[in-house]
GROMACS .gro file of C-alpha atoms in nm:
model
  163
    1MET     CA    1  -1.437  -3.524   1.638
    2SER     CA    2  -1.592  -3.526   1.294
    3ASP     CA    3  -1.584  -3.229   1.054
    4ARG     CA    4  -1.957  -3.189   1.106
    5ASP     CA    5  -1.911  -3.158   1.485
    6ARG     CA    6  -1.630  -2.906   1.439
    7LYS     CA    7  -1.835  -2.699   1.198
    8SER     CA    8  -2.140  -2.695   1.419
    9SER     CA    9  -1.939  -2.586   1.725
   10PHE     CA   10  -1.796  -2.288   1.538
   11LYS     CA   11  -1.954  -1.955   1.627
   12GLY     CA   12  -1.865  -1.717   1.348
   13PRO     CA   13  -1.969  -1.589   1.009
   14LYS     CA   14  -2.009  -1.829   0.720
   15PRO     CA   15  -1.722  -1.831   0.468
   16GLY     CA   16  -1.756  -1.672   0.127
   17GLY     CA   17  -1.930  -1.360   0.015
   18ARG     CA   18  -1.624  -1.139  -0.005
   19GLY     CA   19  -1.460  -1.117  -0.340
   20GLY     CA   20  -1.238  -0.898  -0.551
   21ASP     CA   21  -1.153  -0.627  -0.298
   22ARG     CA   22  -1.017  -0.876  -0.048
   23ASP     CA   23  -0.690  -0.940  -0.233
   24ARG     CA   24  -0.638  -0.569  -0.292
   25GLU     CA   25  -0.681  -0.502   0.080
   26ARG     CA   26  -0.430  -0.771   0.173
   27HIS     CA   27  -0.170  -0.625  -0.059
   28GLY     CA   28  -0.190  -0.274   0.079
   29GLU     CA   29  -0.451  -0.105  -0.139
   30ARG     CA   30  -0.727   0.009   0.094
   31SER     CA   31  -1.085   0.020  -0.025
   32GLY     CA   32  -1.435   0.018   0.118
   33LYS     CA   33  -1.459   0.029   0.496
   34HIS     CA   34  -1.077   0.025   0.534
   35GLN     CA   35  -1.012   0.325   0.309
   36GLY     CA   36  -0.846   0.611   0.494
   37LYS     CA   37  -0.774   0.406   0.808
   38PRO     CA   38  -0.412   0.384   0.924
   39GLN     CA   39  -0.222   0.068   0.841
   40GLY     CA   40  -0.006  -0.096   1.103
   41ARG     CA   41   0.055  -0.399   1.317
   42SER     CA   42  -0.239  -0.562   1.484
   43GLN     CA   43  -0.232  -0.548   1.863
   44TRP     CA   44  -0.284  -0.925   1.860
   45ARG     CA   45   0.064  -0.958   1.710
   46ASP     CA   46   0.218  -0.682   1.921
   47ARG     CA   47   0.313  -0.852   2.247
   48GLU     CA   48   0.481  -0.539   2.383
   49ALA     CA   49   0.151  -0.349   2.354
   50ARG     CA   50  -0.014  -0.619   2.565
   51GLY     CA   51   0.249  -0.599   2.840
   52HIS     CA   52   0.451  -0.908   2.751
   53ALA     CA   53   0.826  -0.896   2.733
   54LYS     CA   54   1.001  -0.986   2.409
   55GLY     CA   55   1.062  -1.358   2.375
   56GLU     CA   56   0.789  -1.443   2.624
   57GLY     CA   57   0.496  -1.654   2.510
   58PRO     CA   58   0.421  -1.799   2.169
   59VAL     CA   59   0.516  -1.654   1.833
   60VAL     CA   60   0.250  -1.623   1.566
   61LEU     CA   61   0.329  -1.777   1.228
   62TYR     CA   62   0.100  -1.748   0.929
   63GLY     CA   63   0.099  -1.827   0.560
   64TRP     CA   64   0.146  -2.160   0.385
   65HIS     CA   65   0.527  -2.168   0.365
   66SER     CA   66   0.595  -2.027   0.712
   67VAL     CA   67   0.359  -2.265   0.888
   68THR     CA   68   0.438  -2.580   0.688
   69MET     CA   69   0.813  -2.520   0.740
   70ALA     CA   70   0.748  -2.479   1.114
   71LEU     CA   71   0.550  -2.805   1.113
   72ALA     CA   72   0.841  -2.980   0.938
   73ASN     CA   73   1.095  -2.848   1.191
   74PRO     CA   74   1.131  -3.094   1.481
   75GLU     CA   75   1.288  -2.817   1.692
   76ARG     CA   76   0.970  -2.607   1.668
   77ARG     CA   77   0.700  -2.678   1.929
   78ILE     CA   78   0.359  -2.597   1.781
   79ARG     CA   79   0.104  -2.499   2.046
   80LYS     CA   80  -0.206  -2.430   1.832
   81LEU     CA   81  -0.292  -2.457   1.465
   82PHE     CA   82  -0.583  -2.272   1.303
   83VAL     CA   83  -0.683  -2.372   0.949
   84THR     CA   84  -0.966  -2.309   0.705
   85GLU     CA   85  -1.154  -2.598   0.543
   86ASN     CA   86  -0.959  -2.565   0.218
   87VAL     CA   87  -0.627  -2.570   0.401
   88ALA     CA   88  -0.733  -2.872   0.609
   89ARG     CA   89  -0.805  -3.059   0.285
   90ARG     CA   90  -0.472  -2.951   0.133
   91LEU     CA   91  -0.279  -3.058   0.443
   92ALA     CA   92  -0.449  -3.399   0.426
   93ASP     CA   93  -0.397  -3.432   0.048
   94GLU     CA   94  -0.026  -3.350   0.083
   95LYS     CA   95   0.000  -3.578   0.390
   96ILE     CA   96   0.152  -3.303   0.605
   97ASP     CA   97   0.179  -3.403   0.971
   98THR     CA   98   0.022  -3.120   1.171
   99ARG     CA   99   0.160  -3.260   1.502
  100VAL     CA  100  -0.131  -3.096   1.687
  101PRO     CA  101  -0.503  -3.126   1.610
  102PRO     CA  102  -0.590  -2.828   1.388
  103GLU     CA  103  -0.880  -2.604   1.483
  104LEU     CA  104  -1.112  -2.544   1.189
  105VAL     CA  105  -1.190  -2.171   1.149
  106HIS     CA  106  -1.325  -1.934   0.887
  107PRO     CA  107  -1.085  -1.701   0.700
  108GLY     CA  108  -1.243  -1.398   0.869
  109ASP     CA  109  -1.138  -1.529   1.210
  110ILE     CA  110  -0.774  -1.524   1.104
  111ASP     CA  111  -0.826  -1.183   0.940
  112ARG     CA  112  -0.956  -1.046   1.271
  113ARG     CA  113  -0.657  -1.181   1.463
  114LEU     CA  114  -0.390  -1.062   1.221
  115GLY     CA  115  -0.544  -0.755   1.063
  116PRO     CA  116  -0.659  -0.693   0.708
  117ASP     CA  117  -0.310  -0.664   0.557
  118ALA     CA  118  -0.183  -1.009   0.662
  119VAL     CA  119  -0.155  -1.266   0.383
  120HIS     CA  120  -0.231  -1.574   0.594
  121GLN     CA  121  -0.355  -1.807   0.318
  122GLY     CA  122  -0.595  -1.971   0.565
  123LEU     CA  123  -0.326  -2.092   0.803
  124LEU     CA  124  -0.208  -1.964   1.143
  125ALA     CA  125   0.006  -2.132   1.409
  126GLU     CA  126   0.104  -2.037   1.761
  127ALA     CA  127   0.445  -2.183   1.843
  128ASP     CA  128   0.728  -2.155   2.091
  129PRO     CA  129   1.008  -1.930   1.968
  130LEU     CA  130   1.326  -2.094   1.841
  131PRO     CA  131   1.649  -2.011   2.021
  132GLY     CA  132   1.821  -1.715   1.862
  133LEU     CA  133   2.183  -1.656   1.771
  134HIS     CA  134   2.403  -1.390   1.919
  135LEU     CA  135   2.585  -1.171   1.666
  136ASP     CA  136   2.918  -1.313   1.792
  137GLU     CA  137   2.805  -1.658   1.673
  138LEU     CA  138   2.772  -1.546   1.309
  139PRO     CA  139   3.062  -1.601   1.068
  140GLN     CA  140   3.281  -1.292   1.023
  141ASP     CA  141   3.225  -1.297   0.648
  142GLY     CA  142   2.850  -1.354   0.681
  143ILE     CA  143   2.576  -1.121   0.564
  144VAL     CA  144   2.295  -1.005   0.791
  145LEU     CA  145   1.968  -0.892   0.634
  146VAL     CA  146   1.716  -0.736   0.873
  147LEU     CA  147   1.353  -0.706   0.761
  148ASP     CA  148   1.054  -0.571   0.951
  149GLN     CA  149   0.679  -0.587   0.890
  150ILE     CA  150   0.689  -0.787   0.568
  151THR     CA  151   0.321  -0.841   0.489
  152ASP     CA  152   0.362  -1.079   0.195
  153PRO     CA  153   0.601  -1.373   0.248
  154HIS     CA  154   0.674  -1.385  -0.126
  155ASN     CA  155   0.845  -1.047  -0.089
  156VAL     CA  156   1.119  -1.210   0.120
  157GLY     CA  157   1.225  -1.429  -0.174
  158ALA     CA  158   1.238  -1.128  -0.404
  159ILE     CA  159   1.444  -0.935  -0.148
  160LEU     CA  160   1.689  -1.224  -0.104
  161ARG     CA  161   1.733  -1.264  -0.480
  162SER     CA  162   1.809  -0.895  -0.523
  163ALA     CA  163   2.021  -0.842  -0.207
   0.00000   0.00000   0.00000
């Protein structure tokens, strides 16, 4: 399917038009129509709210580093990949194997799925979860760092450097 066919089959708003306030909204400062509304997890990400048990169904990965690392991991089964035009070009330029045909979407589509605070960078993947470790399998002298609801993946690096 050509890019032209993919674009014409898309039924959503045209990209562009939003500017300066968008980055502020993604980093927690609410303005405009979002001002005064509660912040929290999107129901799309909250499987328990939709009646699914933990560990059941796909996990949602988003952001450049999270998704490209998942694509590079042969143990990770990618079910669906949603990318913006710019990201599709970057993936091609960097010769990153997507392993599944990406679906071309507009940034607003990913915003609607994840919520206004998610820093998705134009990239979202649905994938099977990786098998987890039981606490007994961790080394006795190991360190466990538990994080929840990190909205900017760059914060994880800062947390690890300072932990």
